[in-house]
mmCIF file of C-alpha atoms (C1' of nucleotides) in Angstrom:
data_model
loop_
_atom_site.group_PDB
_atom_site.id
_atom_site.type_symbol
_atom_site.label_atom_id
_atom_site.label_comp_id
_atom_site.label_asym_id
_atom_site.label_seq_id
_atom_site.Cartn_x
_atom_site.Cartn_y
_atom_site.Cartn_z
ATOM 1 C CA MET A 1 0.000 0.000 0.000
ATOM 2 C CA GLY A 2 1.276 3.421 -0.887
ATOM 3 C CA ILE A 3 3.220 4.956 -3.713
ATOM 4 C CA ASP A 4 6.861 5.928 -4.034
ATOM 5 C CA GLN A 5 8.341 9.123 -5.398
ATOM 6 C CA LEU A 6 8.460 7.858 -8.964
ATOM 7 C CA ASP A 7 4.778 6.928 -8.855
ATOM 8 C CA GLY A 8 4.036 10.364 -7.473
ATOM 9 C CA ARG A 9 5.974 12.146 -10.185
ATOM 10 C CA LEU A 10 4.291 10.030 -12.822
ATOM 11 C CA LEU A 11 0.813 10.825 -11.498
ATOM 12 C CA VAL A 12 1.564 14.530 -11.318
ATOM 13 C CA LEU A 13 2.947 14.473 -14.849
ATOM 14 C CA LEU A 14 -0.096 12.660 -16.182
ATOM 15 C CA ALA A 15 -2.417 15.037 -14.383
ATOM 16 C CA GLU A 16 -0.690 18.105 -15.753
ATOM 17 C CA GLU A 17 -0.253 16.849 -19.300
ATOM 18 C CA PRO A 18 -2.607 13.954 -19.941
ATOM 19 C CA ARG A 19 -1.881 13.895 -23.641
ATOM 20 C CA ILE A 20 1.740 12.800 -23.320
ATOM 21 C CA GLY A 21 2.335 9.139 -23.979
ATOM 22 C CA VAL A 22 4.321 6.519 -22.167
ATOM 23 C CA LEU A 23 7.417 7.278 -24.208
ATOM 24 C CA GLU A 24 7.366 11.011 -23.553
ATOM 25 C CA ALA A 25 6.650 10.393 -19.873
ATOM 26 C CA SER A 26 9.691 8.130 -19.647
ATOM 27 C CA ARG A 27 11.831 10.894 -21.138
ATOM 28 C CA ARG A 28 10.530 13.494 -18.691
ATOM 29 C CA LEU A 29 11.035 11.220 -15.712
ATOM 30 C CA GLY A 30 14.452 10.027 -16.831
ATOM 31 C CA VAL A 31 13.593 6.329 -16.687
ATOM 32 C CA ALA A 32 13.112 3.578 -19.229
ATOM 33 C CA ARG A 33 9.861 3.264 -21.096
ATOM 34 C CA GLY A 34 9.292 -0.221 -19.716
ATOM 35 C CA THR A 35 9.523 1.176 -16.220
ATOM 36 C CA VAL A 36 6.784 3.709 -16.879
ATOM 37 C CA GLN A 37 4.658 1.018 -18.452
ATOM 38 C CA ALA A 38 5.173 -1.312 -15.502
ATOM 39 C CA ARG A 39 4.340 1.464 -13.039
ATOM 40 C CA LEU A 40 1.229 2.389 -14.931
ATOM 41 C CA ASP A 41 0.078 -1.220 -15.041
ATOM 42 C CA ARG A 42 0.678 -1.586 -11.329
ATOM 43 C CA LEU A 43 -1.056 1.665 -10.446
ATOM 44 C CA GLN A 44 -4.084 0.587 -12.412
ATOM 45 C CA SER A 45 -4.243 -2.975 -11.116
ATOM 46 C CA ASN A 46 -3.983 -1.919 -7.501
ATOM 47 C CA GLY A 47 -6.672 0.666 -7.999
ATOM 48 C CA VAL A 48 -4.687 3.849 -7.462
ATOM 49 C CA ILE A 49 -5.586 4.871 -11.016
ATOM 50 C CA ARG A 50 -9.228 4.105 -11.627
ATOM 51 C CA GLY A 51 -9.144 5.119 -15.238
ATOM 52 C CA PHE A 52 -8.519 7.810 -17.778
ATOM 53 C CA GLY A 53 -12.067 8.670 -18.645
ATOM 54 C CA PRO A 54 -12.950 12.150 -19.845
ATOM 55 C CA GLN A 55 -13.619 14.694 -17.132
ATOM 56 C CA VAL A 56 -16.940 16.203 -18.106
ATOM 57 C CA ASP A 57 -18.044 19.585 -16.816
ATOM 58 C CA PRO A 58 -21.755 19.524 -15.887
ATOM 59 C CA ALA A 59 -21.981 23.281 -16.386
ATOM 60 C CA ALA A 60 -20.888 22.932 -20.010
ATOM 61 C CA LEU A 61 -23.594 20.303 -20.462
ATOM 62 C CA GLY A 62 -26.178 22.870 -19.442
ATOM 63 C CA TYR A 63 -26.296 22.127 -15.699
ATOM 64 C CA PRO A 64 -24.583 25.129 -14.099
ATOM 65 C CA VAL A 65 -26.298 24.845 -10.700
ATOM 66 C CA THR A 66 -24.809 22.559 -8.061
ATOM 67 C CA ALA A 67 -26.291 21.784 -4.671
ATOM 68 C CA PHE A 68 -25.713 19.457 -1.761
ATOM 69 C CA ALA A 69 -28.708 17.865 -0.076
ATOM 70 C CA THR A 70 -28.684 16.256 3.348
ATOM 71 C CA LEU A 71 -31.384 13.624 3.601
ATOM 72 C CA GLN A 72 -32.765 11.993 6.689
ATOM 73 C CA ILE A 73 -33.941 8.478 5.979
ATOM 74 C CA ARG A 74 -36.554 6.461 7.788
ATOM 75 C CA GLN A 75 -34.963 3.466 9.461
ATOM 76 C CA GLY A 76 -34.897 0.442 7.214
ATOM 77 C CA GLN A 77 -35.582 2.390 4.040
ATOM 78 C CA GLY A 78 -31.956 2.972 3.159
ATOM 79 C CA THR A 79 -31.782 0.393 0.404
ATOM 80 C CA ASP A 80 -34.893 1.663 -1.327
ATOM 81 C CA VAL A 81 -33.757 5.260 -1.125
ATOM 82 C CA ARG A 82 -30.370 4.374 -2.579
ATOM 83 C CA ALA A 83 -32.003 2.610 -5.505
ATOM 84 C CA HIS A 84 -34.321 5.543 -6.074
ATOM 85 C CA LEU A 85 -31.568 8.150 -6.066
ATOM 86 C CA ALA A 86 -29.450 6.062 -8.410
ATOM 87 C CA THR A 87 -32.131 6.472 -11.065
ATOM 88 C CA VAL A 88 -31.976 10.272 -10.997
ATOM 89 C CA PRO A 89 -29.371 11.521 -13.493
ATOM 90 C CA GLU A 90 -28.986 14.820 -11.661
ATOM 91 C CA VAL A 91 -27.738 12.956 -8.575
ATOM 92 C CA LEU A 92 -24.003 12.943 -9.273
ATOM 93 C CA GLU A 93 -22.996 11.165 -6.090
ATOM 94 C CA LEU A 94 -24.505 9.807 -2.918
ATOM 95 C CA HIS A 95 -22.985 9.024 0.455
ATOM 96 C CA THR A 96 -24.328 7.580 3.635
ATOM 97 C CA THR A 97 -22.916 9.386 6.609
ATOM 98 C CA THR A 98 -22.752 9.217 10.335
ATOM 99 C CA GLY A 99 -25.883 10.446 11.987
ATOM 100 C CA SER A 100 -29.312 8.906 12.323
ATOM 101 C CA GLY A 101 -30.001 7.571 8.858
ATOM 102 C CA ASP A 102 -28.396 10.452 7.066
ATOM 103 C CA MET A 103 -27.320 10.676 3.490
ATOM 104 C CA LEU A 104 -25.572 13.398 1.553
ATOM 105 C CA CYS A 105 -25.950 13.818 -2.172
ATOM 106 C CA ARG A 106 -24.593 16.151 -4.818
ATOM 107 C CA LEU A 107 -27.129 17.491 -7.276
ATOM 108 C CA VAL A 108 -26.944 19.555 -10.436
ATOM 109 C CA ALA A 109 -29.697 21.407 -12.245
ATOM 110 C CA ARG A 110 -30.263 23.582 -15.317
ATOM 111 C CA SER A 111 -31.227 26.591 -13.213
ATOM 112 C CA ASN A 112 -32.355 27.522 -9.747
ATOM 113 C CA ALA A 113 -35.909 26.955 -10.881
ATOM 114 C CA ASP A 114 -34.950 23.576 -12.309
ATOM 115 C CA LEU A 115 -33.334 22.694 -9.019
ATOM 116 C CA GLN A 116 -36.769 22.716 -7.466
ATOM 117 C CA ARG A 117 -37.870 20.034 -9.922
ATOM 118 C CA VAL A 118 -34.779 17.955 -9.149
ATOM 119 C CA ILE A 119 -35.275 18.251 -5.410
ATOM 120 C CA ASP A 120 -38.931 17.335 -5.729
ATOM 121 C CA ARG A 121 -37.961 14.249 -7.640
ATOM 122 C CA VAL A 122 -35.266 13.359 -5.129
ATOM 123 C CA VAL A 123 -37.318 13.802 -1.988
ATOM 124 C CA GLY A 124 -40.629 12.730 -3.468
ATOM 125 C CA PHE A 125 -40.076 9.244 -2.217
ATOM 126 C CA ASP A 126 -41.308 7.339 0.766
ATOM 127 C CA GLY A 127 -38.579 6.847 3.280
ATOM 128 C CA ILE A 128 -37.115 10.326 3.092
ATOM 129 C CA VAL A 129 -38.137 12.135 6.258
ATOM 130 C CA ARG A 130 -36.456 15.458 5.806
ATOM 131 C CA ALA A 131 -34.160 17.188 3.338
ATOM 132 C CA ALA A 132 -31.934 20.228 3.710
ATOM 133 C CA THR A 133 -30.391 21.717 0.598
ATOM 134 C CA ALA A 134 -27.398 24.021 0.280
ATOM 135 C CA ILE A 135 -26.855 25.657 -3.094
ATOM 136 C CA VAL A 136 -23.263 26.074 -4.197
ATOM 137 C CA MET A 137 -22.292 29.651 -4.980
ATOM 138 C CA GLU A 138 -18.554 29.438 -5.520
ATOM 139 C CA ASN A 139 -16.078 26.604 -5.840
ATOM 140 C CA PRO A 140 -12.788 27.985 -4.508
ATOM 141 C CA VAL A 141 -11.183 24.536 -4.516
ATOM 142 C CA PRO A 142 -12.373 22.312 -7.367
ATOM 143 C CA LEU A 143 -12.036 18.581 -6.841
ATOM 144 C CA ARG A 144 -8.321 17.903 -6.772
ATOM 145 C CA ILE A 145 -5.980 15.071 -5.938
ATOM 146 C CA ILE A 146 -2.480 16.267 -6.798
ATOM 147 C CA PRO A 147 -1.623 17.768 -3.391
ATOM 148 C CA LEU A 148 -2.618 14.495 -1.766
ATOM 149 C CA VAL A 149 -0.577 12.493 -4.271
ATOM 150 C CA LYS A 150 2.451 14.591 -3.486
ATOM 151 C CA GLN A 151 1.953 14.167 0.226
ATOM 152 C CA ALA A 152 1.437 10.422 -0.095
ATOM 153 C CA SER A 153 4.553 9.939 -2.202
ATOM 154 C CA GLU A 154 6.669 12.052 0.111
ATOM 155 C CA ASP A 155 5.494 10.118 3.141
ATOM 156 C CA GLN A 156 6.794 7.005 1.434
ATOM 157 C CA ALA A 157 10.294 8.490 1.154
ATOM 158 C CA MET B 1 -24.634 25.098 -25.497
ATOM 159 C CA GLY B 2 -25.545 21.437 -25.279
ATOM 160 C CA ILE B 3 -24.527 18.240 -26.978
ATOM 161 C CA ASP B 4 -26.218 16.096 -29.578
ATOM 162 C CA GLN B 5 -26.692 12.352 -29.680
ATOM 163 C CA LEU B 6 -23.360 11.709 -31.370
ATOM 164 C CA ASP B 7 -21.512 13.732 -28.754
ATOM 165 C CA GLY B 8 -23.342 11.765 -26.088
ATOM 166 C CA ARG B 9 -22.461 8.412 -27.590
ATOM 167 C CA LEU B 10 -18.855 9.507 -27.985
ATOM 168 C CA LEU B 11 -18.618 10.577 -24.340
ATOM 169 C CA VAL B 12 -20.174 7.338 -23.140
ATOM 170 C CA LEU B 13 -17.809 5.335 -25.309
ATOM 171 C CA LEU B 14 -14.778 7.213 -24.024
ATOM 172 C CA ALA B 15 -15.928 6.793 -20.454
ATOM 173 C CA GLU B 16 -16.388 3.048 -20.841
ATOM 174 C CA GLU B 17 -13.208 2.410 -22.818
ATOM 175 C CA PRO B 18 -10.822 5.313 -22.406
ATOM 176 C CA ARG B 19 -7.975 3.528 -24.109
ATOM 177 C CA ILE B 20 -9.540 3.411 -27.561
ATOM 178 C CA GLY B 21 -8.261 5.950 -30.054
ATOM 179 C CA VAL B 22 -10.025 8.189 -32.504
ATOM 180 C CA LEU B 23 -9.938 5.560 -35.218
ATOM 181 C CA GLU B 24 -11.458 2.812 -33.122
ATOM 182 C CA ALA B 25 -14.088 5.229 -31.812
ATOM 183 C CA SER B 26 -15.100 6.154 -35.347
ATOM 184 C CA ARG B 27 -15.600 2.459 -36.155
ATOM 185 C CA ARG B 28 -17.778 1.889 -33.105
ATOM 186 C CA LEU B 29 -19.873 4.967 -33.796
ATOM 187 C CA GLY B 30 -20.164 4.303 -37.517
ATOM 188 C CA VAL B 31 -18.891 7.701 -38.569
ATOM 189 C CA ALA B 32 -15.801 8.977 -40.310
ATOM 190 C CA ARG B 33 -12.609 9.425 -38.349
ATOM 191 C CA GLY B 34 -12.539 13.142 -39.124
ATOM 192 C CA THR B 35 -15.971 13.542 -37.611
ATOM 193 C CA VAL B 36 -14.860 12.017 -34.341
ATOM 194 C CA GLN B 37 -11.750 14.167 -34.309
ATOM 195 C CA ALA B 38 -13.769 17.313 -34.970
ATOM 196 C CA ARG B 39 -16.267 16.419 -32.238
ATOM 197 C CA LEU B 40 -13.488 15.768 -29.766
ATOM 198 C CA ASP B 41 -11.798 19.054 -30.566
ATOM 199 C CA ARG B 42 -15.073 20.915 -30.191
ATOM 200 C CA LEU B 43 -15.978 19.188 -26.910
ATOM 201 C CA GLN B 44 -12.620 20.141 -25.499
ATOM 202 C CA SER B 45 -12.659 23.743 -26.637
ATOM 203 C CA ASN B 46 -16.260 23.975 -25.406
ATOM 204 C CA GLY B 47 -15.103 22.920 -21.984
ATOM 205 C CA VAL B 48 -17.452 19.942 -21.943
ATOM 206 C CA ILE B 49 -14.375 17.736 -21.711
ATOM 207 C CA ARG B 50 -12.007 19.255 -19.201
ATOM 208 C CA GLY B 51 -9.304 16.719 -19.733
ATOM 209 C CA PHE B 52 -8.274 13.100 -19.623
ATOM 210 C CA GLY B 53 -6.270 13.106 -16.451
ATOM 211 C CA PRO B 54 -5.981 9.950 -14.351
ATOM 212 C CA GLN B 55 -8.759 9.340 -11.854
ATOM 213 C CA VAL B 56 -6.946 8.622 -8.603
ATOM 214 C CA ASP B 57 -8.608 6.790 -5.731
ATOM 215 C CA PRO B 58 -7.678 8.395 -2.391
ATOM 216 C CA ALA B 59 -8.352 5.132 -0.565
ATOM 217 C CA ALA B 60 -5.698 3.363 -2.634
ATOM 218 C CA LEU B 61 -3.277 6.135 -1.720
ATOM 219 C CA GLY B 62 -3.776 5.309 1.935
ATOM 220 C CA TYR B 63 -6.629 7.710 2.695
ATOM 221 C CA PRO B 64 -9.667 5.467 3.104
ATOM 222 C CA VAL B 65 -11.674 7.829 5.326
ATOM 223 C CA THR B 66 -13.837 10.500 3.696
ATOM 224 C CA ALA B 67 -15.792 13.206 5.508
ATOM 225 C CA PHE B 68 -17.775 16.302 4.702
ATOM 226 C CA ALA B 69 -17.376 19.331 6.923
ATOM 227 C CA THR B 70 -19.768 22.245 7.056
ATOM 228 C CA LEU B 71 -17.972 25.368 8.155
ATOM 229 C CA GLN B 72 -19.478 28.586 9.393
ATOM 230 C CA ILE B 73 -17.250 31.543 8.548
ATOM 231 C CA ARG B 74 -17.010 34.872 10.306
ATOM 232 C CA GLN B 75 -18.185 37.645 8.005
ATOM 233 C CA GLY B 76 -15.357 39.076 5.945
ATOM 234 C CA GLN B 77 -12.990 36.185 6.602
ATOM 235 C CA GLY B 78 -14.014 34.163 3.576
ATOM 236 C CA THR B 79 -10.957 34.957 1.496
ATOM 237 C CA ASP B 80 -8.547 34.047 4.265
ATOM 238 C CA VAL B 81 -10.344 30.818 5.016
ATOM 239 C CA ARG B 82 -10.311 29.821 1.360
ATOM 240 C CA ALA B 83 -6.581 30.426 1.147
ATOM 241 C CA HIS B 84 -6.007 28.439 4.315
ATOM 242 C CA LEU B 85 -8.038 25.439 3.204
ATOM 243 C CA ALA B 86 -6.326 25.417 -0.179
ATOM 244 C CA THR B 87 -3.049 24.666 1.578
ATOM 245 C CA VAL B 88 -4.355 21.494 3.234
ATOM 246 C CA PRO B 89 -3.781 18.482 0.949
ATOM 247 C CA GLU B 90 -6.542 16.508 2.639
ATOM 248 C CA VAL B 91 -9.100 19.100 1.537
ATOM 249 C CA LEU B 92 -10.163 17.638 -1.800
ATOM 250 C CA GLU B 93 -12.721 20.290 -2.625
ATOM 251 C CA LEU B 94 -14.311 23.358 -1.145
ATOM 252 C CA HIS B 95 -17.575 25.100 -1.917
ATOM 253 C CA THR B 96 -19.211 28.208 -0.607
ATOM 254 C CA THR B 97 -22.914 27.649 -0.171
ATOM 255 C CA THR B 98 -26.095 29.477 0.626
ATOM 256 C CA GLY B 99 -26.464 30.182 4.284
ATOM 257 C CA SER B 100 -24.798 32.674 6.554
ATOM 258 C CA GLY B 101 -21.146 32.419 5.571
ATOM 259 C CA ASP B 102 -21.227 28.687 5.095
ATOM 260 C CA MET B 103 -18.735 26.500 3.341
ATOM 261 C CA LEU B 104 -18.729 22.804 2.627
ATOM 262 C CA CYS B 105 -15.550 20.827 2.153
ATOM 263 C CA ARG B 106 -14.647 17.242 1.382
ATOM 264 C CA LEU B 107 -11.880 15.773 3.498
ATOM 265 C CA VAL B 108 -9.947 12.537 3.466
ATOM 266 C CA ALA B 109 -7.793 10.998 6.173
ATOM 267 C CA ARG B 110 -5.654 7.930 6.831
ATOM 268 C CA SER B 111 -7.945 6.718 9.622
ATOM 269 C CA ASN B 112 -10.642 7.940 11.939
ATOM 270 C CA ALA B 113 -7.935 8.965 14.352
ATOM 271 C CA ASP B 114 -6.098 10.791 11.602
ATOM 272 C CA LEU B 115 -9.320 12.570 10.705
ATOM 273 C CA GLN B 116 -9.122 14.343 14.024
ATOM 274 C CA ARG B 117 -5.734 15.746 13.035
ATOM 275 C CA VAL B 118 -7.086 16.878 9.669
ATOM 276 C CA ILE B 119 -10.114 18.537 11.225
ATOM 277 C CA ASP B 120 -7.956 20.264 13.795
ATOM 278 C CA ARG B 121 -5.816 21.633 11.015
ATOM 279 C CA VAL B 122 -8.839 22.705 8.997
ATOM 280 C CA VAL B 123 -10.742 24.432 11.788
ATOM 281 C CA GLY B 124 -7.705 25.646 13.688
ATOM 282 C CA PHE B 125 -7.918 28.955 11.927
ATOM 283 C CA ASP B 126 -9.299 32.310 12.857
ATOM 284 C CA GLY B 127 -12.467 33.058 10.999
ATOM 285 C CA ILE B 128 -14.031 29.627 11.344
ATOM 286 C CA VAL B 129 -16.801 29.955 13.888
ATOM 287 C CA ARG B 130 -18.187 26.467 13.924
ATOM 288 C CA ALA B 131 -17.646 23.166 12.137
ATOM 289 C CA ALA B 132 -19.898 20.140 11.753
ATOM 290 C CA THR B 133 -18.409 16.969 10.340
ATOM 291 C CA ALA B 134 -20.178 13.992 8.805
ATOM 292 C CA ILE B 135 -18.086 10.892 8.216
ATOM 293 C CA VAL B 136 -18.861 8.909 5.094
ATOM 294 C CA MET B 137 -19.725 5.287 5.739
ATOM 295 C CA GLU B 138 -20.843 4.061 2.350
ATOM 296 C CA ASN B 139 -20.785 5.487 -1.140
ATOM 297 C CA PRO B 140 -23.762 3.931 -2.917
ATOM 298 C CA VAL B 141 -23.398 6.281 -5.900
ATOM 299 C CA PRO B 142 -19.779 7.182 -6.669
ATOM 300 C CA LEU B 143 -19.227 10.398 -8.586
ATOM 301 C CA ARG B 144 -20.699 9.830 -12.021
ATOM 302 C CA ILE B 145 -21.556 11.834 -15.089
ATOM 303 C CA ILE B 146 -22.752 9.344 -17.684
ATOM 304 C CA PRO B 147 -26.461 9.400 -16.773
ATOM 305 C CA LEU B 148 -26.402 13.174 -17.055
ATOM 306 C CA VAL B 149 -24.581 13.016 -20.371
ATOM 307 C CA LYS B 150 -27.243 10.673 -21.716
ATOM 308 C CA GLN B 151 -30.009 12.918 -20.500
ATOM 309 C CA ALA B 152 -28.383 16.029 -21.924
ATOM 310 C CA SER B 153 -27.862 14.445 -25.332
ATOM 311 C CA GLU B 154 -31.420 13.104 -25.442
ATOM 312 C CA ASP B 155 -32.858 16.484 -24.547
ATOM 313 C CA GLN B 156 -31.089 17.837 -27.593
ATOM 314 C CA ALA B 157 -32.871 15.352 -29.840
ATOM 315 C "C1'" DG C 1 -4.673 7.449 -48.479
ATOM 316 C "C1'" DG C 2 0.278 7.313 -47.188
ATOM 317 C "C1'" DT C 3 3.883 7.856 -43.699
ATOM 318 C "C1'" DG C 4 6.365 8.693 -39.615
ATOM 319 C "C1'" DA C 5 5.746 7.749 -34.716
ATOM 320 C "C1'" DA C 6 4.385 5.574 -30.776
ATOM 321 C "C1'" DA C 7 2.216 1.770 -28.087
ATOM 322 C "C1'" DG C 8 2.631 -2.755 -26.473
ATOM 323 C "C1'" DG C 9 4.960 -6.989 -26.131
ATOM 324 C "C1'" DT C 10 9.106 -9.970 -25.370
ATOM 325 C "C1'" DC C 11 13.804 -10.822 -24.160
ATOM 326 C "C1'" DA C 12 18.477 -11.008 -21.840
ATOM 327 C "C1'" DT C 13 21.182 -8.449 -18.845
ATOM 328 C "C1'" DT C 14 22.085 -5.988 -14.711
ATOM 329 C "C1'" DA C 15 21.159 -3.960 -10.208
ATOM 330 C "C1'" DA C 16 19.166 -3.947 -5.770
ATOM 331 C "C1'" DG C 17 16.150 -5.574 -1.964
ATOM 332 C "C1'" DC D 1 16.617 -15.411 -4.370
ATOM 333 C "C1'" DT D 2 13.125 -12.312 -5.808
ATOM 334 C "C1'" DT D 3 11.770 -8.127 -7.630
ATOM 335 C "C1'" DA D 4 12.562 -4.273 -10.535
ATOM 336 C "C1'" DA D 5 14.837 -1.530 -14.069
ATOM 337 C "C1'" DT D 6 17.068 -1.253 -18.450
ATOM 338 C "C1'" DG D 7 17.928 -1.165 -23.456
ATOM 339 C "C1'" DA D 8 17.135 -3.719 -27.600
ATOM 340 C "C1'" DC D 9 14.176 -5.469 -31.018
ATOM 341 C "C1'" DC D 10 9.710 -6.369 -33.234
ATOM 342 C "C1'" DT D 11 4.863 -5.880 -34.880
ATOM 343 C "C1'" DT D 12 0.580 -3.566 -34.953
ATOM 344 C "C1'" DT D 13 -1.860 0.466 -34.691
ATOM 345 C "C1'" DC D 14 -2.753 5.115 -34.710
ATOM 346 C "C1'" DA D 15 -2.296 10.286 -35.482
ATOM 347 C "C1'" DC D 16 -1.276 13.652 -38.575
ATOM 348 C "C1'" DC D 17 -0.507 15.726 -43.055
#
DNA sequence: GGTGAAAGGTCATTAAG
DNA sequence: CTTAATGACCTTTCACC
């Protein structure tokens, strides 16, 4: 478990310039191409790298409004609620959290007015007792992983 | 603004099999290679596709604990708090939300015990009045975008 | 459509744990 | 002794013009 400095540098390089190939990466890192390939294979098989799928911006798709909803679930209804929320495209992620039957989900919508429709669809389901929604205004720190990668690889030093 | 059915199918294809190239994608979609290339270029300059960086799993890096913290900020201290949180590697994202000076941030930690250290570092800062933390237990819906992509491309039909 | 380049695989050799 | 890195070579495939 854990990554060494070379893994860290490779991840940072790939994050900064995803278009470079294995060969170019090996040049930048000063190691053999086979080494980069072996590291990449290992990082993917042990799950550190989940994939290289496209990072899609919901706002550019026409969903510029983001919100977080805290849901209180009636005991025993968790499974049903999970299944229900999974069918709503505007639910981008869902977590169960500490607290009495609480869940937290990230929502997007086409507008503030549209958010009402999304929330109605989300909470219009038996088993959801209460919902509190916080609309996102700014995103000072967009989802990031590089600082953590650097920290993790330095810890391994 | 918006994407058509071909864009949608292309995004789904890239999400499912990121390793395929433009040529292979054009075969699967039944269109000319130039069409795929043009669509890709447009989606990237549009900002729909932000990039193809590696998706790194924090748990595999040694940070299996995730939490969401709601922070109440003293009026006028928002800028300082943002700058402070940006320096903490375990803060994966930060949003300002509706509510009196509220922020929501996603944290990761090496363990529940380590989470205490992270929270202390996060809230140990002038300007943060109050903090409420919810620890994530399960993640029934991991961050996803495909259902929204499908919906957006069908709306455009 | 043609062409230069890179990915992906295998191998023997060498170094390091 | 086991694991990893290296440089060489080869074939297929792709990106770009």
